[in-house]
mmCIF file of C-alpha atoms and ligand atoms in Angstrom:
data_model
loop_
_atom_site.group_PDB
_atom_site.id
_atom_site.type_symbol
_atom_site.label_atom_id
_atom_site.label_comp_id
_atom_site.label_asym_id
_atom_site.label_seq_id
_atom_site.Cartn_x
_atom_site.Cartn_y
_atom_site.Cartn_z
ATOM 1 C CA UNK L 1 5.941 2.004 -8.918
ATOM 2 C CA UNK L 2 4.621 3.999 -11.836
ATOM 3 C CA UNK L 3 7.027 5.263 -14.386
ATOM 4 C CA UNK L 4 4.436 6.990 -16.592
ATOM 5 C CA UNK L 5 4.746 10.777 -16.594
ATOM 6 C CA UNK L 6 0.930 10.830 -16.605
ATOM 7 C CA UNK L 7 0.907 9.600 -12.986
ATOM 8 C CA UNK L 8 1.854 12.357 -10.569
ATOM 9 C CA UNK L 9 1.376 13.818 -7.083
ATOM 10 C CA UNK L 10 1.567 17.408 -8.430
ATOM 11 C CA UNK L 11 -1.598 19.176 -7.313
ATOM 12 C CA UNK L 12 -0.613 22.448 -9.043
ATOM 13 C CA UNK L 13 -0.258 20.614 -12.364
ATOM 14 C CA UNK L 14 -3.658 18.926 -11.863
ATOM 15 C CA UNK L 15 -5.267 22.279 -11.045
ATOM 16 C CA UNK L 16 -3.767 23.962 -14.087
ATOM 17 C CA UNK L 17 -4.840 21.143 -16.455
ATOM 18 C CA UNK L 18 -8.417 21.290 -15.131
ATOM 19 C CA UNK L 19 -8.558 25.077 -15.341
ATOM 20 C CA UNK L 20 -7.515 24.856 -18.974
ATOM 21 C CA UNK L 21 -10.301 22.379 -19.786
ATOM 22 C CA UNK L 22 -8.399 19.114 -19.366
ATOM 23 C CA UNK L 23 -9.454 15.909 -17.565
ATOM 24 C CA UNK L 24 -7.616 14.508 -14.526
ATOM 25 C CA UNK L 25 -8.127 11.288 -12.557
ATOM 26 C CA UNK L 26 -8.421 12.104 -8.865
ATOM 27 C CA UNK L 27 -8.183 9.959 -5.716
ATOM 28 C CA UNK L 28 -11.111 9.786 -3.295
ATOM 29 C CA UNK L 29 -11.758 7.650 -0.227
ATOM 30 C CA UNK L 30 -14.091 5.421 -2.287
ATOM 31 C CA UNK L 31 -12.708 4.935 -5.844
ATOM 32 C CA UNK L 32 -10.737 7.079 -8.294
ATOM 33 C CA UNK L 33 -12.822 9.648 -10.218
ATOM 34 C CA UNK L 34 -12.351 11.163 -13.684
ATOM 35 C CA UNK L 35 -12.598 14.915 -13.095
ATOM 36 C CA UNK L 36 -13.467 17.920 -15.274
ATOM 37 C CA UNK L 37 -14.673 21.373 -14.291
ATOM 38 C CA UNK L 38 -18.451 20.933 -13.942
ATOM 39 C CA UNK L 39 -19.300 24.185 -15.731
ATOM 40 C CA UNK L 40 -17.024 23.472 -18.733
ATOM 41 C CA UNK L 41 -19.257 21.724 -21.277
ATOM 42 C CA UNK L 42 -16.399 20.607 -23.537
ATOM 43 C CA UNK L 43 -14.340 19.149 -20.718
ATOM 44 C CA UNK L 44 -17.334 17.303 -19.289
ATOM 45 C CA UNK L 45 -18.034 16.003 -22.822
ATOM 46 C CA UNK L 46 -14.540 14.519 -22.839
ATOM 47 C CA UNK L 47 -15.264 12.711 -19.604
ATOM 48 C CA UNK L 48 -18.316 11.044 -21.187
ATOM 49 C CA UNK L 49 -16.461 10.162 -24.382
ATOM 50 C CA UNK L 50 -13.367 8.858 -22.546
ATOM 51 C CA UNK L 51 -15.485 6.578 -20.395
ATOM 52 C CA UNK L 52 -17.736 5.601 -23.314
ATOM 53 C CA UNK L 53 -20.681 6.572 -21.135
ATOM 54 C CA UNK L 54 -24.037 7.751 -22.553
ATOM 55 C CA UNK L 55 -24.533 11.467 -21.864
ATOM 56 C CA UNK L 56 -27.962 10.758 -20.398
ATOM 57 C CA UNK L 57 -26.289 9.181 -17.358
ATOM 58 C CA UNK L 58 -25.846 12.012 -14.826
ATOM 59 C CA UNK L 59 -22.604 12.842 -13.001
ATOM 60 C CA UNK L 60 -21.817 13.598 -9.348
ATOM 61 C CA UNK L 61 -20.663 17.164 -8.655
ATOM 62 C CA UNK L 62 -17.720 17.105 -6.210
ATOM 63 C CA UNK L 63 -17.433 20.114 -3.929
ATOM 64 C CA UNK L 64 -14.955 21.492 -1.412
ATOM 65 C CA UNK L 65 -16.102 21.834 2.200
ATOM 66 C CA UNK L 66 -15.533 25.584 1.744
ATOM 67 C CA UNK L 67 -18.147 25.767 -1.010
ATOM 68 C CA UNK L 68 -21.647 27.097 -0.553
ATOM 69 C CA UNK L 69 -23.569 23.878 -1.293
ATOM 70 C CA UNK L 70 -26.722 25.937 -1.830
ATOM 71 C CA UNK L 71 -25.269 27.351 -5.076
ATOM 72 C CA UNK L 72 -25.641 23.858 -6.554
ATOM 73 C CA UNK L 73 -28.550 22.189 -4.866
ATOM 74 C CA UNK L 74 -31.432 22.755 -2.490
ATOM 75 C CA UNK L 75 -30.600 20.827 0.696
ATOM 76 C CA UNK L 76 -33.626 20.170 2.929
ATOM 77 C CA UNK L 77 -33.198 19.682 6.671
ATOM 78 C CA UNK L 78 -32.371 15.986 6.346
ATOM 79 C CA UNK L 79 -29.784 16.617 3.590
ATOM 80 C CA UNK L 80 -28.246 19.426 5.640
ATOM 81 C CA UNK L 81 -27.903 17.160 8.670
ATOM 82 C CA UNK L 82 -26.386 14.333 6.633
ATOM 83 C CA UNK L 83 -23.873 16.725 4.984
ATOM 84 C CA UNK L 84 -22.897 18.182 8.378
ATOM 85 C CA UNK L 85 -22.418 14.713 9.885
ATOM 86 C CA UNK L 86 -20.578 12.969 7.029
ATOM 87 C CA UNK L 87 -18.959 15.385 4.576
ATOM 88 C CA UNK L 88 -16.132 15.162 3.712
ATOM 89 C CA UNK L 89 -17.091 11.495 3.384
ATOM 90 C CA UNK L 90 -18.629 8.702 1.329
ATOM 91 C CA UNK L 91 -22.184 9.919 0.833
ATOM 92 C CA UNK L 92 -23.742 11.476 -2.261
ATOM 93 C CA UNK L 93 -26.871 13.578 -1.768
ATOM 94 C CA UNK L 94 -29.416 13.695 -4.567
ATOM 95 C CA UNK L 95 -31.249 17.028 -4.232
ATOM 96 C CA UNK L 96 -33.190 19.469 -6.447
ATOM 97 C CA UNK L 97 -30.725 21.362 -8.618
ATOM 98 C CA UNK L 98 -30.315 25.143 -8.811
ATOM 99 C CA UNK L 99 -30.263 27.157 -12.068
ATOM 100 C CA UNK L 100 -26.444 27.108 -11.974
ATOM 101 C CA UNK L 101 -26.328 23.383 -12.688
ATOM 102 C CA UNK L 102 -26.155 22.688 -16.440
ATOM 103 C CA UNK L 103 -28.091 19.945 -18.280
ATOM 104 C CA UNK L 104 -24.788 18.386 -19.348
ATOM 105 C CA UNK L 105 -24.140 17.410 -15.714
ATOM 106 C CA UNK L 106 -27.612 16.046 -14.857
ATOM 107 C CA UNK L 107 -28.629 14.711 -18.283
ATOM 108 C CA UNK L 108 -31.506 17.204 -18.136
ATOM 109 C CA UNK L 109 -32.884 15.953 -14.793
ATOM 110 C CA UNK L 110 -34.145 18.445 -12.223
ATOM 111 C CA UNK L 111 -31.977 16.908 -9.487
ATOM 112 C CA UNK L 112 -28.218 17.038 -8.930
ATOM 113 C CA UNK L 113 -25.942 14.597 -7.098
ATOM 114 C CA UNK L 114 -23.528 16.345 -4.718
ATOM 115 C CA UNK L 115 -20.620 15.003 -2.700
ATOM 116 C CA UNK L 116 -17.569 16.293 -0.730
ATOM 117 C CA UNK L 117 -14.940 13.544 -0.991
ATOM 118 C CA UNK L 118 -12.639 12.734 1.925
ATOM 119 C CA UNK L 119 -9.151 12.699 0.444
ATOM 120 C CA UNK L 120 -6.541 15.318 1.424
ATOM 121 C CA UNK L 121 -5.016 15.578 -2.027
ATOM 122 C CA UNK L 122 -8.368 16.061 -3.781
ATOM 123 C CA UNK L 123 -9.579 18.479 -1.083
ATOM 124 C CA UNK L 124 -6.445 20.608 -1.614
ATOM 125 C CA UNK L 125 -7.060 20.451 -5.369
ATOM 126 C CA UNK L 126 -10.704 21.541 -5.013
ATOM 127 C CA UNK L 127 -9.740 24.363 -2.677
ATOM 128 C CA UNK L 128 -7.059 25.592 -5.045
ATOM 129 C CA UNK L 129 -9.393 25.330 -8.070
ATOM 130 C CA UNK L 130 -12.245 27.178 -6.366
ATOM 131 C CA UNK L 131 -14.449 25.354 -8.874
ATOM 132 C CA UNK L 132 -16.543 22.208 -8.542
ATOM 133 C CA UNK L 133 -15.686 19.153 -10.640
ATOM 134 C CA UNK L 134 -17.754 16.264 -11.978
ATOM 135 C CA UNK L 135 -16.138 12.902 -11.269
ATOM 136 C CA UNK L 136 -17.595 9.565 -12.343
ATOM 137 C CA UNK L 137 -15.511 6.547 -11.500
ATOM 138 C CA UNK L 138 -12.388 6.567 -13.704
ATOM 139 C CA UNK L 139 -13.072 3.343 -15.608
ATOM 140 C CA UNK L 140 -14.556 2.533 -18.988
ATOM 141 C CA UNK L 141 -18.328 2.311 -18.862
ATOM 142 C CA UNK L 142 -19.623 -0.893 -17.219
ATOM 143 C CA UNK L 143 -16.208 -2.133 -16.141
ATOM 144 C CA UNK L 144 -14.528 -2.534 -12.768
ATOM 145 C CA UNK L 145 -14.001 0.710 -10.806
ATOM 146 C CA UNK L 146 -10.387 1.753 -10.078
ATOM 147 C CA UNK L 147 -9.066 1.881 -6.513
ATOM 148 C CA UNK L 148 -5.420 2.687 -7.349
ATOM 149 C CA UNK L 149 -3.685 5.062 -9.770
ATOM 150 C CA UNK L 150 -2.261 1.978 -11.571
ATOM 151 C CA UNK L 151 -5.804 0.778 -12.313
ATOM 152 C CA UNK L 152 -6.646 4.132 -13.991
ATOM 153 C CA UNK L 153 -3.422 4.007 -15.992
ATOM 154 C CA UNK L 154 -4.188 0.461 -17.154
ATOM 155 C CA UNK L 155 -7.799 1.396 -18.132
ATOM 156 C CA UNK L 156 -7.597 4.920 -19.515
ATOM 157 C CA UNK L 157 -3.823 5.364 -20.158
ATOM 158 C CA UNK L 158 -3.147 8.074 -22.724
ATOM 159 C CA UNK L 159 -6.758 9.263 -22.737
ATOM 160 C CA UNK L 160 -6.434 11.254 -19.509
ATOM 161 C CA UNK L 161 -4.228 14.318 -19.153
ATOM 162 C CA UNK L 162 -3.004 13.434 -15.660
ATOM 163 C CA UNK L 163 -3.596 10.817 -12.938
ATOM 164 C CA UNK L 164 -3.197 12.301 -9.471
ATOM 165 C CA UNK L 165 -1.762 9.466 -7.374
ATOM 166 C CA UNK L 166 -3.185 9.528 -3.885
ATOM 167 C CA UNK L 167 -2.398 5.900 -3.086
ATOM 168 C CA UNK L 168 -4.910 3.123 -2.635
ATOM 169 C CA UNK L 169 -8.478 4.216 -1.818
ATOM 170 C CA UNK L 170 -9.446 3.781 1.831
ATOM 171 C CA UNK L 171 -12.904 2.288 1.334
ATOM 172 C CA UNK L 172 -12.747 0.657 -2.074
ATOM 173 C CA UNK L 173 -16.396 0.883 -3.254
ATOM 174 C CA UNK L 174 -18.416 3.877 -4.366
ATOM 175 C CA UNK L 175 -20.307 6.290 -2.092
ATOM 176 C CA UNK L 176 -23.815 5.661 -0.857
ATOM 177 C CA UNK L 177 -26.314 7.657 -2.967
ATOM 178 C CA UNK L 178 -29.306 8.921 -1.044
ATOM 179 C CA UNK L 179 -32.252 10.737 -2.558
ATOM 180 C CA UNK L 180 -33.221 13.713 -0.398
ATOM 181 C CA UNK L 181 -35.880 15.388 -2.504
ATOM 182 C CA UNK L 182 -38.435 14.970 0.282
ATOM 183 C CA UNK L 183 -38.534 13.489 3.799
ATOM 184 C CA UNK L 184 -39.060 10.133 2.181
ATOM 185 C CA UNK L 185 -35.331 9.381 2.024
ATOM 186 C CA UNK L 186 -34.262 6.540 -0.235
ATOM 187 C CA UNK L 187 -30.915 4.833 -0.802
ATOM 188 C CA UNK L 188 -30.366 4.498 -4.562
ATOM 189 C CA UNK L 189 -26.940 2.881 -4.298
ATOM 190 C CA UNK L 190 -25.701 1.174 -1.110
ATOM 191 C CA UNK L 191 -22.230 2.012 0.262
ATOM 192 C CA UNK L 192 -20.329 2.241 3.511
ATOM 193 C CA UNK L 193 -22.888 4.642 5.015
ATOM 194 C CA UNK L 194 -26.023 2.584 5.604
ATOM 195 C CA UNK L 195 -29.746 3.235 6.201
ATOM 196 C CA UNK L 196 -29.056 2.698 9.895
ATOM 197 C CA UNK L 197 -26.528 5.564 9.955
ATOM 198 C CA UNK L 198 -28.875 7.857 8.046
ATOM 199 C CA UNK L 199 -31.778 7.095 10.375
ATOM 200 C CA UNK L 200 -29.561 7.930 13.362
ATOM 201 C CA UNK L 201 -28.469 11.224 11.818
ATOM 202 C CA UNK L 202 -31.861 12.404 10.579
ATOM 203 C CA UNK L 203 -34.319 10.707 12.929
ATOM 204 C CA UNK L 204 -36.214 9.593 9.775
ATOM 205 C CA UNK L 205 -36.950 5.998 8.920
ATOM 206 C CA UNK L 206 -35.856 5.063 5.412
ATOM 207 C CA UNK L 207 -38.015 3.338 2.856
ATOM 208 C CA UNK L 208 -37.179 -0.348 2.597
ATOM 209 C CA UNK L 209 -34.842 -0.704 -0.382
ATOM 210 C CA UNK L 210 -33.635 -4.208 -1.012
ATOM 211 C CA UNK L 211 -32.554 -5.445 -4.409
ATOM 212 C CA UNK L 212 -30.166 -3.921 -6.926
ATOM 213 C CA UNK L 213 -29.241 -0.220 -6.771
ATOM 214 C CA UNK L 214 -31.545 2.021 -8.742
ATOM 215 C CA UNK L 215 -29.528 5.093 -9.719
ATOM 216 C CA UNK L 216 -29.842 5.690 -13.465
ATOM 217 C CA UNK L 217 -26.996 4.229 -15.469
ATOM 218 C CA UNK L 218 -26.542 1.533 -12.843
ATOM 219 C CA UNK L 219 -27.845 -1.131 -15.116
ATOM 220 C CA UNK L 220 -27.953 -4.722 -14.043
ATOM 221 C CA UNK L 221 -24.611 -5.525 -15.689
ATOM 222 C CA UNK L 222 -21.857 -3.294 -14.250
ATOM 223 C CA UNK L 223 -18.519 -3.577 -12.430
ATOM 224 C CA UNK L 224 -17.781 -6.593 -14.583
ATOM 225 C CA UNK L 225 -14.399 -8.218 -15.191
ATOM 226 C CA UNK L 226 -13.776 -10.224 -18.363
ATOM 227 C CA UNK L 227 -14.074 -13.491 -16.415
ATOM 228 C CA UNK L 228 -17.519 -14.847 -15.720
ATOM 229 C CA UNK L 229 -18.546 -14.150 -12.125
ATOM 230 C CA UNK L 230 -20.507 -16.776 -10.235
ATOM 231 C CA UNK L 231 -22.060 -15.912 -6.865
ATOM 232 C CA UNK L 232 -21.584 -18.391 -3.984
ATOM 233 C CA UNK L 233 -23.487 -18.400 -0.702
ATOM 234 C CA UNK L 234 -20.525 -19.629 1.315
ATOM 235 C CA UNK L 235 -16.763 -20.285 1.129
ATOM 236 C CA UNK L 236 -17.515 -24.007 1.284
ATOM 237 C CA UNK L 237 -19.663 -23.744 -1.850
ATOM 238 C CA UNK L 238 -16.961 -21.720 -3.641
ATOM 239 C CA UNK L 239 -14.278 -24.219 -2.692
ATOM 240 C CA UNK L 240 -16.324 -27.126 -3.948
ATOM 241 C CA UNK L 241 -17.022 -25.422 -7.272
ATOM 242 C CA UNK L 242 -13.384 -24.394 -7.546
ATOM 243 C CA UNK L 243 -12.212 -28.042 -7.343
ATOM 244 C CA UNK L 244 -14.902 -29.016 -9.779
ATOM 245 C CA UNK L 245 -13.697 -26.437 -12.347
ATOM 246 C CA UNK L 246 -10.027 -27.260 -11.777
ATOM 247 C CA UNK L 247 -10.751 -30.956 -12.382
ATOM 248 C CA UNK L 248 -12.497 -30.025 -15.606
ATOM 249 C CA UNK L 249 -9.482 -28.006 -16.772
ATOM 250 C CA UNK L 250 -11.218 -24.638 -16.319
ATOM 251 C CA UNK L 251 -9.183 -21.900 -14.633
ATOM 252 C CA UNK L 252 -11.157 -20.452 -11.744
ATOM 253 C CA UNK L 253 -10.430 -18.440 -8.592
ATOM 254 C CA UNK L 254 -12.223 -17.506 -5.377
ATOM 255 C CA UNK L 255 -12.909 -13.880 -4.293
ATOM 256 C CA UNK L 256 -13.646 -13.682 -0.567
ATOM 257 C CA UNK L 257 -12.596 -11.913 2.619
ATOM 258 C CA UNK L 258 -13.938 -12.738 6.092
ATOM 259 C CA UNK L 259 -13.896 -9.091 7.249
ATOM 260 C CA UNK L 260 -16.452 -6.982 5.306
ATOM 261 C CA UNK L 261 -14.351 -3.770 5.384
ATOM 262 C CA UNK L 262 -11.366 -5.723 4.072
ATOM 263 C CA UNK L 263 -13.619 -7.264 1.419
ATOM 264 C CA UNK L 264 -14.829 -3.823 0.234
ATOM 265 C CA UNK L 265 -11.254 -2.599 0.106
ATOM 266 C CA UNK L 266 -10.060 -5.400 -2.148
ATOM 267 C CA UNK L 267 -13.069 -6.593 -4.152
ATOM 268 C CA UNK L 268 -12.305 -4.548 -7.307
ATOM 269 C CA UNK L 269 -8.610 -5.293 -7.053
ATOM 270 C CA UNK L 270 -9.431 -9.031 -6.740
ATOM 271 C CA UNK L 271 -11.738 -8.917 -9.816
ATOM 272 C CA UNK L 272 -8.971 -7.216 -11.813
ATOM 273 C CA UNK L 273 -6.381 -9.739 -10.569
ATOM 274 C CA UNK L 274 -8.640 -12.544 -11.802
ATOM 275 C CA UNK L 275 -8.447 -11.067 -15.323
ATOM 276 C CA UNK L 276 -4.684 -10.526 -15.080
ATOM 277 C CA UNK L 277 -4.272 -14.170 -14.105
ATOM 278 C CA UNK L 278 -6.442 -15.193 -17.057
ATOM 279 C CA UNK L 279 -9.164 -16.808 -14.933
ATOM 280 C CA UNK L 280 -12.231 -17.919 -16.841
ATOM 281 C CA UNK L 281 -14.500 -18.043 -13.786
ATOM 282 C CA UNK L 282 -14.527 -15.995 -10.569
ATOM 283 C CA UNK L 283 -16.293 -17.625 -7.627
ATOM 284 C CA UNK L 284 -17.390 -14.681 -5.512
ATOM 285 C CA UNK L 285 -18.533 -15.422 -1.964
ATOM 286 C CA UNK L 286 -21.424 -13.199 -0.900
ATOM 287 C CA UNK L 287 -20.838 -11.452 2.472
ATOM 288 C CA UNK L 288 -23.625 -11.164 5.082
ATOM 289 C CA UNK L 289 -26.398 -8.793 4.027
ATOM 290 C CA UNK L 290 -25.795 -5.942 6.441
ATOM 291 C CA UNK L 291 -23.492 -2.968 6.885
ATOM 292 C CA UNK L 292 -21.040 -2.537 4.001
ATOM 293 C CA UNK L 293 -21.819 -6.180 3.103
ATOM 294 C CA UNK L 294 -25.007 -4.874 1.397
ATOM 295 C CA UNK L 295 -22.925 -2.723 -0.941
ATOM 296 C CA UNK L 296 -20.496 -5.549 -1.747
ATOM 297 C CA UNK L 297 -23.408 -7.856 -2.545
ATOM 298 C CA UNK L 298 -24.869 -5.177 -4.837
ATOM 299 C CA UNK L 299 -21.618 -4.780 -6.794
ATOM 300 C CA UNK L 300 -20.981 -8.527 -7.028
ATOM 301 C CA UNK L 301 -24.541 -9.190 -8.229
ATOM 302 C CA UNK L 302 -23.997 -6.637 -11.018
ATOM 303 C CA UNK L 303 -20.582 -8.038 -11.874
ATOM 304 C CA UNK L 304 -22.197 -11.489 -12.184
ATOM 305 C CA UNK L 305 -24.815 -10.093 -14.570
ATOM 306 C CA UNK L 306 -22.005 -8.825 -16.867
HETATM 307 O O1 TXA P 1 -17.840 7.212 -4.751
HETATM 308 C C1 TXA P 1 -18.317 7.767 -5.737
HETATM 309 O O2 TXA P 1 -19.462 8.222 -5.754
HETATM 310 C C2 TXA P 1 -17.427 7.878 -6.997
HETATM 311 C C3 TXA P 1 -16.260 8.811 -6.637
HETATM 312 C C4 TXA P 1 -15.358 9.079 -7.824
HETATM 313 O O3 TXA P 1 -16.734 10.035 -6.091
HETATM 314 N N1 TXA P 1 -18.164 8.370 -8.126
HETATM 315 C C5 TXA P 1 -19.066 7.575 -8.784
HETATM 316 O O4 TXA P 1 -19.621 8.193 -9.922
HETATM 317 O O5 TXA P 1 -19.335 6.440 -8.433
HETATM 318 P P1 TXA P 1 -20.368 7.354 -11.041
HETATM 319 O O6 TXA P 1 -20.663 8.329 -12.127
HETATM 320 O O7 TXA P 1 -19.590 6.163 -11.393
HETATM 321 O O8 TXA P 1 -21.708 6.944 -10.366
HETATM 322 C C6 TXA P 1 -22.642 7.972 -10.050
HETATM 323 C C7 TXA P 1 -24.049 7.463 -10.008
HETATM 324 C C8 TXA P 1 -24.559 7.046 -11.391
HETATM 325 O O9 TXA P 1 -25.211 5.804 -11.287
HETATM 326 C C9 TXA P 1 -25.538 8.137 -11.732
HETATM 327 O O10 TXA P 1 -26.559 7.675 -12.535
HETATM 328 C C10 TXA P 1 -26.024 8.627 -10.368
HETATM 329 O O11 TXA P 1 -24.879 8.552 -9.581
HETATM 330 N N2 TXA P 1 -26.489 10.018 -10.454
HETATM 331 C C11 TXA P 1 -25.737 11.136 -10.624
HETATM 332 N N3 TXA P 1 -26.516 12.228 -10.766
HETATM 333 C C12 TXA P 1 -27.794 11.779 -10.631
HETATM 334 C C13 TXA P 1 -29.089 12.434 -10.702
HETATM 335 N N4 TXA P 1 -29.195 13.751 -10.903
HETATM 336 N N5 TXA P 1 -30.163 11.667 -10.544
HETATM 337 C C14 TXA P 1 -30.040 10.319 -10.343
HETATM 338 N N6 TXA P 1 -28.873 9.660 -10.283
HETATM 339 C C15 TXA P 1 -27.773 10.394 -10.451
HETATM 340 MG MG1 MG P 2 -19.122 4.135 -11.906
#
């Protein structure tokens, strides 16, 4: 239970704070975001400074399903099909921006990232606002993304005006980012929605994109807890290393779930728990390299580079 007055379920209060140029942490189906009205330069500036994020790293514009997406970006046929099939849902479309979109959102790029999040509370908020918000994950730059209101409170505390508590996030890792600036679709950040889903929706084959995610600002070290993260190919390997560390007087713990969806849901929580318990080493078991497992592997690889 949260006792802080900053944590609330009051959508009217959140709407009023945003309208007056404040910043509010909002729940989504993926992770919590730190929202400000996209067209308010000062408010968006506060999002960057609160996160400690360089202003050259562009932000995702979050829209309501009632919005005219074409005001913000130019959606080609593939992007339109993906939006129709998945929004509200965990996909971010990278498309050419319109003249409405300010440089302070895109870091001066000619593309904009758009997404309609699937969370009832945030959808009500967006509808009430009638204005789009930017929302990067509500953590300090480079650290572990928040999947509960308590995580945001622990990370950002007094620096946000309100934390809208929509309960634990349903998916637990960030949206898939797909570049739709041509018919050569490319996944820049893996997530729950995979290349297989996109190919089914659009009828287009996606370029082969293995390796770490390539969206700007997603540097090699990211999503990192304070503990050192070591990647393990199997639970057996992690268990063996765990005993080895314990025998050597080093506090270590294992992060692993058999079910990939369950793993995605709890991976950030588990990394945070490792820090809370004062673990020096996290032994993270890599899930199989398909489905949402690809996204978990991406985040763990970056956490290990931290
Ligand atoms: O699930 C999500 O997408 C969450 C929730 C809160 O919606 N948001 C999120 O935002 O993960 P953030 O800022 O932590 O990650 C957004 C990524 C960054 O790596 C950024 O560089 C990339 O999207 N991005 C945004 N706009 C872009 C653009 N115009 N061109 C290329 N990459 C862009
Ligand atoms: Mg982030």
